[in-house]
Short mmCIF file of C-alpha atoms in Angstrom, two decimals:
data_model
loop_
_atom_site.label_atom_id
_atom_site.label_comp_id
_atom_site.label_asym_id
_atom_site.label_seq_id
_atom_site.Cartn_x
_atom_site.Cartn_y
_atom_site.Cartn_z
CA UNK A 13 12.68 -37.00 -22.98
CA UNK A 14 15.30 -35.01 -21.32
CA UNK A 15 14.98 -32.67 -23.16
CA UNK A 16 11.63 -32.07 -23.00
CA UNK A 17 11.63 -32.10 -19.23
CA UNK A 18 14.60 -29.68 -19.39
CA UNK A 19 12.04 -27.06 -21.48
CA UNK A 20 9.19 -27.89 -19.10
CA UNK A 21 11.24 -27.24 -16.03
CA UNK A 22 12.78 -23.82 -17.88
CA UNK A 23 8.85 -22.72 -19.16
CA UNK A 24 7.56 -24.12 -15.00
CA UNK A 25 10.56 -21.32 -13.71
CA UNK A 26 9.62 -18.98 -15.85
CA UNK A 27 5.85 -18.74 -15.07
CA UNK A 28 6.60 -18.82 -11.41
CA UNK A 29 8.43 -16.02 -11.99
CA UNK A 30 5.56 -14.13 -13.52
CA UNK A 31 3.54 -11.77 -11.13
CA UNK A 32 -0.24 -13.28 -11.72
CA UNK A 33 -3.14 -11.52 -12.96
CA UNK A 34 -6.33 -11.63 -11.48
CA UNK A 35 -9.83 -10.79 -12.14
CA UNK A 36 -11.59 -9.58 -9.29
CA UNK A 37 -14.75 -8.47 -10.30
CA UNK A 38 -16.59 -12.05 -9.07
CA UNK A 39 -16.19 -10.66 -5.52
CA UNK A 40 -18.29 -7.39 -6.18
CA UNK A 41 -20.74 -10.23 -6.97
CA UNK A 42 -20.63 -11.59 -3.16
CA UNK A 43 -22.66 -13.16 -1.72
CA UNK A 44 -23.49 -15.01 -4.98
CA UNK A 45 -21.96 -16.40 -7.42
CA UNK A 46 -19.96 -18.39 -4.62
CA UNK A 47 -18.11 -20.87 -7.36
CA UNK A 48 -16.78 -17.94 -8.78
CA UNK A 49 -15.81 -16.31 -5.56
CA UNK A 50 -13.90 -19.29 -4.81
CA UNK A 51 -11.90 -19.38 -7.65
CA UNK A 52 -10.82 -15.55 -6.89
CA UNK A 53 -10.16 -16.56 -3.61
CA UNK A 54 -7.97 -19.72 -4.60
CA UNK A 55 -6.01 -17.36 -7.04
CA UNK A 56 -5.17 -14.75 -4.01
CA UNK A 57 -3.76 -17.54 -1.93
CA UNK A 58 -1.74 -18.68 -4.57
CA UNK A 59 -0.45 -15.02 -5.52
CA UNK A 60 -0.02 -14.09 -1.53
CA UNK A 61 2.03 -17.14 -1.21
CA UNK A 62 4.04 -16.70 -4.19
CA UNK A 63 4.91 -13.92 -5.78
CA UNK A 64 3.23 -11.70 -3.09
CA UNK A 65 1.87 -9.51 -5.94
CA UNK A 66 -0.67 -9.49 -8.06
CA UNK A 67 -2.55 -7.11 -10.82
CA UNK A 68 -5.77 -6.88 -9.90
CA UNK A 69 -8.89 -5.79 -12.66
CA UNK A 70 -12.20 -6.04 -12.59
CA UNK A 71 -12.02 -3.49 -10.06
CA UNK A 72 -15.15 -1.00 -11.22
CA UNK A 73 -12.64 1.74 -11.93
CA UNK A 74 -11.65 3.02 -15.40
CA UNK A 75 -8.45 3.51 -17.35
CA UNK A 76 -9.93 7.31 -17.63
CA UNK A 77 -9.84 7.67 -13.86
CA UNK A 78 -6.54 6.05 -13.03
CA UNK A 79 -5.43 8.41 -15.84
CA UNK A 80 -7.01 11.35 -14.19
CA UNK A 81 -5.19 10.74 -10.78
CA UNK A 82 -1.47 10.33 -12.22
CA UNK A 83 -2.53 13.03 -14.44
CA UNK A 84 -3.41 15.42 -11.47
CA UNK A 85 -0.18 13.93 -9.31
CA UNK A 86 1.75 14.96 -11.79
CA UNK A 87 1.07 18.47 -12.32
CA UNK A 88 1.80 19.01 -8.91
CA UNK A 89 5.03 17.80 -8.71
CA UNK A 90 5.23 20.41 -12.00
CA UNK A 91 3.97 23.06 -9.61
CA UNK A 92 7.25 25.85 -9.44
CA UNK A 93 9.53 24.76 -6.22
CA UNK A 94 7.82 27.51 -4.36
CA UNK A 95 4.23 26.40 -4.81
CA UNK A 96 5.60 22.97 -3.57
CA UNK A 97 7.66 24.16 -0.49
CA UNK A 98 4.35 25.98 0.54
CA UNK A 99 3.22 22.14 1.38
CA UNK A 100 6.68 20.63 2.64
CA UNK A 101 5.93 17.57 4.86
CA UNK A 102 8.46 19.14 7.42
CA UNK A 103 5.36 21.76 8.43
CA UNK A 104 2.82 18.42 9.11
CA UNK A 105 2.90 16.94 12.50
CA UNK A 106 2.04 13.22 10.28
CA UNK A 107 4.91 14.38 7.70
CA UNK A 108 2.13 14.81 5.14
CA UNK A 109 2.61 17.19 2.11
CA UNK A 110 5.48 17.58 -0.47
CA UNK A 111 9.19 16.19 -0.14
CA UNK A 112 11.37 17.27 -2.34
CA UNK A 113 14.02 14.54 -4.01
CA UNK A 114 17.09 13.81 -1.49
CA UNK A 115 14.72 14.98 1.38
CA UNK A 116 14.17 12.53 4.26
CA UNK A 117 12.59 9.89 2.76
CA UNK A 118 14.96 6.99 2.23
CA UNK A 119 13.91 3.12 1.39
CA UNK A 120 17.34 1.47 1.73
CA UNK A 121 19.58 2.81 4.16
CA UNK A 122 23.02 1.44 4.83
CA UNK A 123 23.88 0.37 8.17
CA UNK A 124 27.56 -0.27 7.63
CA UNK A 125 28.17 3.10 5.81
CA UNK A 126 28.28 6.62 7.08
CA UNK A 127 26.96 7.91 3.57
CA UNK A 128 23.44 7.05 2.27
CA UNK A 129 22.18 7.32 -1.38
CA UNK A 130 18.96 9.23 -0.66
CA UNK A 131 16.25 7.79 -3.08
CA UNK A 132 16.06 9.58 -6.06
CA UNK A 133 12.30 10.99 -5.69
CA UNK A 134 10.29 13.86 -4.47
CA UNK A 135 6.89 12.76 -3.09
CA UNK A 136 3.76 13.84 -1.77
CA UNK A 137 1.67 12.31 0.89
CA UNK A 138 -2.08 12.32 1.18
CA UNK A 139 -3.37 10.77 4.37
CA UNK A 140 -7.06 9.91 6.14
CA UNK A 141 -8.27 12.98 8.14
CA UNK A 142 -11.03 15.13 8.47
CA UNK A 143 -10.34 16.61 4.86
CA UNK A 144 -10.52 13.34 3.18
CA UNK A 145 -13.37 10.72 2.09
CA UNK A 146 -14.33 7.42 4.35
CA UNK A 147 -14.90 4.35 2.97
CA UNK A 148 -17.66 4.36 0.13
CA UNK A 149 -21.25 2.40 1.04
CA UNK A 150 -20.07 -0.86 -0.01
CA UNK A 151 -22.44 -3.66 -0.77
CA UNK A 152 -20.20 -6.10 -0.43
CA UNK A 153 -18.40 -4.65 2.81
CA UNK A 154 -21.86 -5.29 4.61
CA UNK A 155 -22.92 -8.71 3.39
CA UNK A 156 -19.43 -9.53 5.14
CA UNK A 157 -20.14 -7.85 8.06
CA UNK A 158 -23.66 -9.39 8.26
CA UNK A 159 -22.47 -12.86 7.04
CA UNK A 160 -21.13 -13.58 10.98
CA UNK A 161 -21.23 -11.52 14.19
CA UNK A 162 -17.27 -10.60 15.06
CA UNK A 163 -15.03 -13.09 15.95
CA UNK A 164 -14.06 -13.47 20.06
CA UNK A 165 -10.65 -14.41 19.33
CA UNK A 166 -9.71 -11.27 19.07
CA UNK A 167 -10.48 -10.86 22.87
CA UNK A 168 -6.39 -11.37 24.32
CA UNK A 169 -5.42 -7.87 22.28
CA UNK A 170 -5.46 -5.07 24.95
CA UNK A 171 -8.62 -2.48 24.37
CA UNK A 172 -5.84 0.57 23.88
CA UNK A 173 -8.32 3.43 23.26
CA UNK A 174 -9.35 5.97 25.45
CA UNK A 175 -11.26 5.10 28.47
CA UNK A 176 -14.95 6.61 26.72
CA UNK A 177 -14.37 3.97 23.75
CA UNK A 178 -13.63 0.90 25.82
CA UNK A 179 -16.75 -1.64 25.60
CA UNK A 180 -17.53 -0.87 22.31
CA UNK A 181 -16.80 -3.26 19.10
CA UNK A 182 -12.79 -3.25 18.23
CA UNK A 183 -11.69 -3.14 15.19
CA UNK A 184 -13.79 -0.36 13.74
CA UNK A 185 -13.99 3.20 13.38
CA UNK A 186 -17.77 3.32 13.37
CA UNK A 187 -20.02 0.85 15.45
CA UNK A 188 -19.82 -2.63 13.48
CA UNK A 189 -23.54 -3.52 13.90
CA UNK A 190 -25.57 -1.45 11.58
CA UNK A 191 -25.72 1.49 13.99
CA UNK A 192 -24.82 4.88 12.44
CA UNK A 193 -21.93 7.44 14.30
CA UNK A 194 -23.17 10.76 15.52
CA UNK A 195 -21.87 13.11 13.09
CA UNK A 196 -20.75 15.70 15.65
CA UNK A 197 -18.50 12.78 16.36
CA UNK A 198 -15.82 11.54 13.73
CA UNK A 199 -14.41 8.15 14.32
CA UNK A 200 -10.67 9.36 13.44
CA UNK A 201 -11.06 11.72 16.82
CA UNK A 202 -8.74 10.07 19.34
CA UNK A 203 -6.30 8.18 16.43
CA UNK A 204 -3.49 9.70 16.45
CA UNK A 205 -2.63 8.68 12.80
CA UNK A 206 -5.38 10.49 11.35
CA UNK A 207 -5.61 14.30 10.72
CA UNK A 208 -5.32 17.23 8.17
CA UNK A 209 -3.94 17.48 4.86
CA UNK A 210 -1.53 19.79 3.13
CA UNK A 211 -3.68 20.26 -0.22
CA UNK A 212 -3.07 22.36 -2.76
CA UNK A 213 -5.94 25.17 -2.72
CA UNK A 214 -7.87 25.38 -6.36
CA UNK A 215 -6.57 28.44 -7.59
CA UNK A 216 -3.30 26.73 -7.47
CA UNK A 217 -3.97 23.32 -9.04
CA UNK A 218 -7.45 23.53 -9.88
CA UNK A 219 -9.61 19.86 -9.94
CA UNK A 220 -6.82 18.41 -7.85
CA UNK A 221 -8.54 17.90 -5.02
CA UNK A 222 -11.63 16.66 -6.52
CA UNK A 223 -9.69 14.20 -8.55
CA UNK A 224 -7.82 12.79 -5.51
CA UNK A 225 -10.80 12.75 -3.03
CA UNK A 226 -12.46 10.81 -5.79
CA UNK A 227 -9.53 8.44 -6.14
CA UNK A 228 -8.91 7.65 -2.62
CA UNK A 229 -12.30 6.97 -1.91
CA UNK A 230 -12.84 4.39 -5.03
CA UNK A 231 -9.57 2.60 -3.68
CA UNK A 232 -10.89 1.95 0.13
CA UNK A 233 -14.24 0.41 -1.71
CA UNK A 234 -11.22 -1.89 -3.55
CA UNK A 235 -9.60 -2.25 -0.33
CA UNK A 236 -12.41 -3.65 1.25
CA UNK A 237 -13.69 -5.88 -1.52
CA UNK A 238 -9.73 -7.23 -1.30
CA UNK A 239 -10.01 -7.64 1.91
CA UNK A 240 -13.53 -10.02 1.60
CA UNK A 241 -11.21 -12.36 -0.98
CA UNK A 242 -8.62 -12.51 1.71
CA UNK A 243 -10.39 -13.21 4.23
CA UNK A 244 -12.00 -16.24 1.94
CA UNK A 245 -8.50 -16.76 0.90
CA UNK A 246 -7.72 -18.16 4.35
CA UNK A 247 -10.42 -19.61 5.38
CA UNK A 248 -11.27 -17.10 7.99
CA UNK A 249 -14.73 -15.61 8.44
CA UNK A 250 -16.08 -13.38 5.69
CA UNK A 251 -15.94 -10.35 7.97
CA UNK A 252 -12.44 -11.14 9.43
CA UNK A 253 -10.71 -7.74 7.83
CA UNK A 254 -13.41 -5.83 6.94
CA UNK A 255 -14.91 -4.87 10.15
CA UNK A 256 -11.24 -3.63 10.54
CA UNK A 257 -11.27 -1.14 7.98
CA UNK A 258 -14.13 0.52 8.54
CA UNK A 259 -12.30 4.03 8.74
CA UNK A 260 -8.72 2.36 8.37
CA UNK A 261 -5.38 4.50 8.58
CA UNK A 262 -4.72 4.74 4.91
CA UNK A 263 -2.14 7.03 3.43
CA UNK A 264 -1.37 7.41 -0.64
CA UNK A 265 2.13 8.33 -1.80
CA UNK A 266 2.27 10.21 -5.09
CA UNK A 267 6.14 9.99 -6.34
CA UNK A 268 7.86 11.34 -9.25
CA UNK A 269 11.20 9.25 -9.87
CA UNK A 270 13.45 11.79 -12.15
CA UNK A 271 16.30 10.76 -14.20
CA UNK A 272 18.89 11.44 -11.71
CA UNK A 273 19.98 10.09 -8.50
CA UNK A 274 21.26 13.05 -5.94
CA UNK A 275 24.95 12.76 -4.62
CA UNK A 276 25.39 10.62 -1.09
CA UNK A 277 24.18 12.39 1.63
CA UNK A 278 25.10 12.06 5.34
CA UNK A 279 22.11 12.49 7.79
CA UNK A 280 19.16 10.66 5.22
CA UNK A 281 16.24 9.03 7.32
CA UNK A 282 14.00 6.27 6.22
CA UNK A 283 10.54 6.02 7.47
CA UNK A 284 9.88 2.28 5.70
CA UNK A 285 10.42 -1.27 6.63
CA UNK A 286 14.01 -1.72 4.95
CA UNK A 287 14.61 -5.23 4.31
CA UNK A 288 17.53 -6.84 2.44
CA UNK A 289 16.69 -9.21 -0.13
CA UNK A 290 17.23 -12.74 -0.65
CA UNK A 291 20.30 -13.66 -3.12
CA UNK A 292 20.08 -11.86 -6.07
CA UNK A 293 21.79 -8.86 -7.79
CA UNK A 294 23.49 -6.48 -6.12
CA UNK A 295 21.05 -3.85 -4.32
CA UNK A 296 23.39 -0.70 -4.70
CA UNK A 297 22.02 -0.77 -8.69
CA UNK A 298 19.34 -2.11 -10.36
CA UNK A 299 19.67 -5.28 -12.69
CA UNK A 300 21.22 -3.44 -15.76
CA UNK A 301 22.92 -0.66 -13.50
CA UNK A 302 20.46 2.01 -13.34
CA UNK A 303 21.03 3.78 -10.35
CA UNK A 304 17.61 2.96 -7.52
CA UNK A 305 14.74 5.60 -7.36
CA UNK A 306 13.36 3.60 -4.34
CA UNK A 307 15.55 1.64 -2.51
CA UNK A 308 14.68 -2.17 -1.41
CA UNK A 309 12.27 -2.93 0.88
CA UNK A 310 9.11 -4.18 2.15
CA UNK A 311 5.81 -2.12 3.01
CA UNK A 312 5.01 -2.29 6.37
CA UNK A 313 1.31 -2.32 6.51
CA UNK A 314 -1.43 -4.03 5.65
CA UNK A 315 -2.14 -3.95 1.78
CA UNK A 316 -1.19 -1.68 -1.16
CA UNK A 317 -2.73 -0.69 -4.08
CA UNK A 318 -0.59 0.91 -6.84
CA UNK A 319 -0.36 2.53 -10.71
CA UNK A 320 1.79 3.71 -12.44
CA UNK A 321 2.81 5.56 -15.51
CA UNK A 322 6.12 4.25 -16.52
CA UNK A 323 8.57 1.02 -16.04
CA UNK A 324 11.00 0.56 -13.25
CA UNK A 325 8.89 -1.23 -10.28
CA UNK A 326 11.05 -4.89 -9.82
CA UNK A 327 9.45 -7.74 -7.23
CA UNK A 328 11.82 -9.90 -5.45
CA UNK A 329 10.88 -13.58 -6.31
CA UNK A 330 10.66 -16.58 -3.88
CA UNK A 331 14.11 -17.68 -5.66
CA UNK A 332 15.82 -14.20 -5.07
CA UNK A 333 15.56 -12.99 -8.12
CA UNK A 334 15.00 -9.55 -9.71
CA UNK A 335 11.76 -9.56 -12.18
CA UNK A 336 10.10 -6.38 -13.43
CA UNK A 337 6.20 -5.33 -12.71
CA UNK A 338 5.63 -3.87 -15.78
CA UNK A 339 2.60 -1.53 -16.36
CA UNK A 340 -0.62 -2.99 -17.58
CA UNK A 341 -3.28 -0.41 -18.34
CA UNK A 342 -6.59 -0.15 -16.45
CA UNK A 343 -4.86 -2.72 -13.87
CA UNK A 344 -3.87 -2.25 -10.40
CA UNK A 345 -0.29 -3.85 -8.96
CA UNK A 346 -1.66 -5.28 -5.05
CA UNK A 347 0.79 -6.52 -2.88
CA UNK A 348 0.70 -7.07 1.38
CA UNK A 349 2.65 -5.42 3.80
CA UNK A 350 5.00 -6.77 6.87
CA UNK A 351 1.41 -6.62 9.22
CA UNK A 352 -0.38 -9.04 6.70
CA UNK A 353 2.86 -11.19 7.14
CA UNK A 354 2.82 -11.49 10.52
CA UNK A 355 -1.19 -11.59 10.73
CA UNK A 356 -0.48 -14.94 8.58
CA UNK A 357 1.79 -16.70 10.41
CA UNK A 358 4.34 -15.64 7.61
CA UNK A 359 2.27 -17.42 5.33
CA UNK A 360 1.19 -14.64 2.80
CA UNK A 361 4.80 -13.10 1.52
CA UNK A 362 5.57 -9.50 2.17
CA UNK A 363 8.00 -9.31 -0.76
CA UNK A 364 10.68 -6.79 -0.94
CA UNK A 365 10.82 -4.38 -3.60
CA UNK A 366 12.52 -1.45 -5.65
CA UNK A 367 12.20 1.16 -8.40
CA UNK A 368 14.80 1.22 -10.95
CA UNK A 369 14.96 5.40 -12.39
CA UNK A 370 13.72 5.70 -16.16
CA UNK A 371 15.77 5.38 -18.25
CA UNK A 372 17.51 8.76 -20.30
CA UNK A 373 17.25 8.10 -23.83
CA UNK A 374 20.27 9.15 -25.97
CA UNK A 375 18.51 11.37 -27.83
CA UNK A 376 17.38 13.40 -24.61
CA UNK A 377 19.08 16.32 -22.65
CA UNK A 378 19.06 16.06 -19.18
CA UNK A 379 16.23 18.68 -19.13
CA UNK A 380 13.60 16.64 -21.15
CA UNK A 381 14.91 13.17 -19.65
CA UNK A 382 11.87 11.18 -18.78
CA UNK A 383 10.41 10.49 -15.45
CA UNK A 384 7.72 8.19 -13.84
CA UNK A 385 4.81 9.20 -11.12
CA UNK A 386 3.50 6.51 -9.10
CA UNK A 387 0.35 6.44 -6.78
CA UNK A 388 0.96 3.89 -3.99
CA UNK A 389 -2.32 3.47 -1.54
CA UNK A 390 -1.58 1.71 1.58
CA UNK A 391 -4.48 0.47 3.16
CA UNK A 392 -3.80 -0.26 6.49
CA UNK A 393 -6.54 -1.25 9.25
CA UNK A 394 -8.36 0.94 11.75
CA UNK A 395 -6.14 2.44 14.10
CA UNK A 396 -7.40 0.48 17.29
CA UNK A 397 -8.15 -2.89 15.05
CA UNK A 398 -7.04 -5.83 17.17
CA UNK A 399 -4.01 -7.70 15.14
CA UNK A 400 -2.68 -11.10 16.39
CA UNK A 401 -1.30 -13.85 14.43
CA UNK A 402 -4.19 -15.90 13.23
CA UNK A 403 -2.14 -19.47 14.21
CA UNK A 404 -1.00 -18.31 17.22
CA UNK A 405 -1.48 -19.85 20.77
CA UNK A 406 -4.99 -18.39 22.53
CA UNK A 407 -2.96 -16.88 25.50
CA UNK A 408 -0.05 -15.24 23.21
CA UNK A 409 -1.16 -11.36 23.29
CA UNK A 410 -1.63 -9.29 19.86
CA UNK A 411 -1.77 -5.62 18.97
CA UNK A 412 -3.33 -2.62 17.31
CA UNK A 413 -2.80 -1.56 13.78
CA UNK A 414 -2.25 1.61 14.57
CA UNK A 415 0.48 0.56 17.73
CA UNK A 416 1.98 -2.04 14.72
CA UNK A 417 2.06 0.80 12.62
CA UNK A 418 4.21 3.50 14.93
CA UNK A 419 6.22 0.89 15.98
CA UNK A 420 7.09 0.08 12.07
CA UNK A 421 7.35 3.95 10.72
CA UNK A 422 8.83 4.85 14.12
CA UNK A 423 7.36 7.62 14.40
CA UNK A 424 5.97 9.03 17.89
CA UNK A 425 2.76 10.73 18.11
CA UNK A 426 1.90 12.72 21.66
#
C-alpha cells in the first residue's frame, strides 16, 4: 500500500506539473451549448489557478495560418541588417519596429550587478494603430455584450480621458451599445498607446503585411472569445472583459532567439515586468545550462497568446520548478499577465517565465546553428478600460489599462 500511494503521489506531482490542454471551441458556440461552456470555463479556472498556462485549440485558426505568420516573421528577421535598421524601434515614438539582438530589450536585469546579460534576441514589434486591423465582428463578443447592460461597479475608477469623451460608456473604444463610431473618428485617437507601424513596404518583403494584418486580427477574435470563458471562469458577468477590449492596446512581438548569447553589456534596459522566481534552478542558466534567450519574468498585461516554431519556452510551476512548454502544432500557449493578477485578487497566477536558446547541434557550425521565432500577442484592454480588483472594498479606487500599462513598461507618453 505504500507503495502504491508513493506512485500515486509521484504520477499526482507529475500531472500538476503538466501545462493543461484545452479545447475551446464550445465557447464559439455561446450562448448555447451552456453545459459545454461550463466545462471550458471550469478548465480555465483550474489552468489560471495552476499552472497559469494553458494550450488552447479549437480556436478556428489553422496549422497553415500559424505557419504562414512564423513563416513571414521569419523572413524578416532574414531581411540583410540594412533592410532591418531601416525599421529600428529607436526611430518609433511606441519603440515599435526591429531590435536587433543585445539592443535594449532585456527580460531579467540584475539589480545587484553593474553588468547585464542582454537577452539573446532581436525582435520586432507590431502594435494597434491606424495601420492595423480592429477586432473582427465577433458573434460571440456581442451575445456577451447583449447578455447584461455594463456593470456599475466600475463607477470608483476615475473617467481619465479627455474632457469630449467623459459621459460616454468606459471601457470601450467604440460605444458599447450597438451604436456604430463615425468613421472620420477612430477610437485609438486620444490613446496614447496606439499609433503607426514600422512595416516593411511589399517590394521588400512582399505578403508580409497581408499575412500579419490577417494574423493579428484572427487573434483579437481569440482574445475576445478568451475573454467570454474568463469572465464565466469567475463568475463575473458574461460581458465583464469584453466590453473592455473593444479596440484594446494589443501589441505582437515577433522574436528570433539565435544560438548565441552576446557578451555582458553595461547600460541594457528592460521594458517587462522582471520578476524573480520561486525556488528553483538557478536563473543565470537554464535547467541543463543553456545560456537564457529571454530572461525570467512575468508579462505585465492582460493576456497572451503565443506560437512558436522551436523548443526552449519553460513555465515556472506553483512548486518552483522549471518545466518546459513544448510546441504542439495547430495549438496556441495562453497565459495572463501581472493586470489579470491583480484584477483577480491574485487569484489567477501570472507565472514567471523564460526561453532557454536552441540548442547547437554538434554536427553544426556556428553559421547554420539553429534558431527559434516566436509570435507573442499580448492582448491587453482598451486604453481607458476601468481596472479594479474584482474583491476589493467599493470605496478602494482602480485604474485604466492603459495608466496600468505605462506604469508597468515605464514608459512616458506626452
Amino acid at each position: 500500500i505504500a507503495c502504491f500511494l508513493k506512485n500515486l503521489i509521484s504520477s499526482l506531482d507529475f500531472i500538476m506539473q503538466r501545462i493543461p490542454l484545452i479545447d475551446i471551441s464550445p465557447l464559439f458556440q455561446y450562448p448555447s451549448e451552456k453545459d459545454s461552456v461550463a466545462s471550458v470555463s471550469k478548465a480555465i479556472a483550474d489552468a489560471c489557478t495552476g499552472m497559469g498556462f494553458f494550450y488552447c485549440t479549437g480556436h478556428g485558426m489553422s496549422d497553415a495560418q500559424i505557419s504562414e505568420a512564423i513563416g513571414a516573421a521569419r523572413s524578416l528577421f532574414e531581411l540583410d541588417m540594412q533592410q532591418k535598421q531601416a525599421m529600428n524601434s529607436l526611430n518609433s515614438p511606441l519603440r515599435r519596429g526591429y531590435t536587433p539582438q543585445g539592443g535594449q530589450h532585456n527580460c531579467n536585469p540584475s539589480e545587484n550587478s553593474k553588468a547585464c546579460m542582454p537577452d539573446a534576441k532581436e525582435s520586432y514589434v507590431l502594435g494597434a494603430g491606424p495601420d492595423m486591423p480592429k477586432p473582427p465582428k465577433n458573434p460571440v463578443a456581442e451575445a456577451a455584450m447583449n447578455s447584461c447592460p455594463t456593470k456599475a461597479e466600475d463607477s470608483n475608477v476615475p473617467d481619465q480621458r479627455p474632457a469630449d469623451q467623459q459621459g460616454q460608456a468606459q471601457g470601450t473604444g467604440r460605444e458599447l451599445q450597438g451604436q456604430q463610431q463615425n468613421d472620420q473618428e477612430p477610437a485609438d485617437a486620444q490613446s496614447p498607446m496606439h499609433g503607426s507601424n514600422q512595416l516593411p513596404p511589399e517590394s521588400v518583403l512582399p505578403g508580409f503585411q497581408g499575412i500579419m494584418r490577417s494574423y493579428w486580427q484572427q487573434l483579437l477574435g481569440v482574445s475576445q472569445v478568451l475573454a467570454l470563458g474568463l469572465a464565466k471562469s469567475l463568475d463575473l458577468p458574461d460581458s465583464f472583459f469584453v466590453s473592455k477590449m473593444q479596440d484594446p492596446v494589443a501589441q505582437m512581438l515577433c522574436v528570433r532567439y539565435n544560438m548565441q548569447a552576446p557578451p555582458p553589456s553595461s547600460g541594457a534596459t528592460h521594458a517587462t515586468a522582471a520578476t524573480q522566481a520561486p525556488a528553483g534552478p538557478d536563473l543565470g542558466s537554464g535547467s541543463d545550462d543553456r545560456l537564457l534567450g529571454c530572461g525570467t519574468h512575468t508579462d505585465c498585461g492582460f493576456m497572451t497568446l503565443l506560437c512558436s516554431d522551436g523548443e526552449g519556452l519553460e513555465v515556472c510551476t506553483p512548486q518552483g520548478t522549471w518545466v518546459a512548454a513544448p510546441v504542439i502544432p495547430g495549438a496556441l500557449l495562453v497565459n495572463l499577465g501581472d493586470m489579470a493578477a491583480m484584477w483577480t485578487n491574485g487569484r489567477y497566477r501570472s507565472t514567471p517565465h523564460r526561453v532557454l536558446l536552441p540548442r547547437i547541434p554538434s554536427s553544426s557550425s556556428t553559421s547554420h546553428a539553429p534558431s527559434r521565432v516566436s509570435l507573442v500577442f499580448f492582448c491587453n484592454c482598451d486604453f481607458y478600460a476601468p481596472v479594479r480588483a474584482i474583491e476589493s472594498s467599493n470605496s478602494e479606487e482602480g485604474t485604466t489599462a492603459g495608466r496600468y500599462m505605462l506604469e508597468k513598461l515605464g514608459l512616458m507618453y506626452k
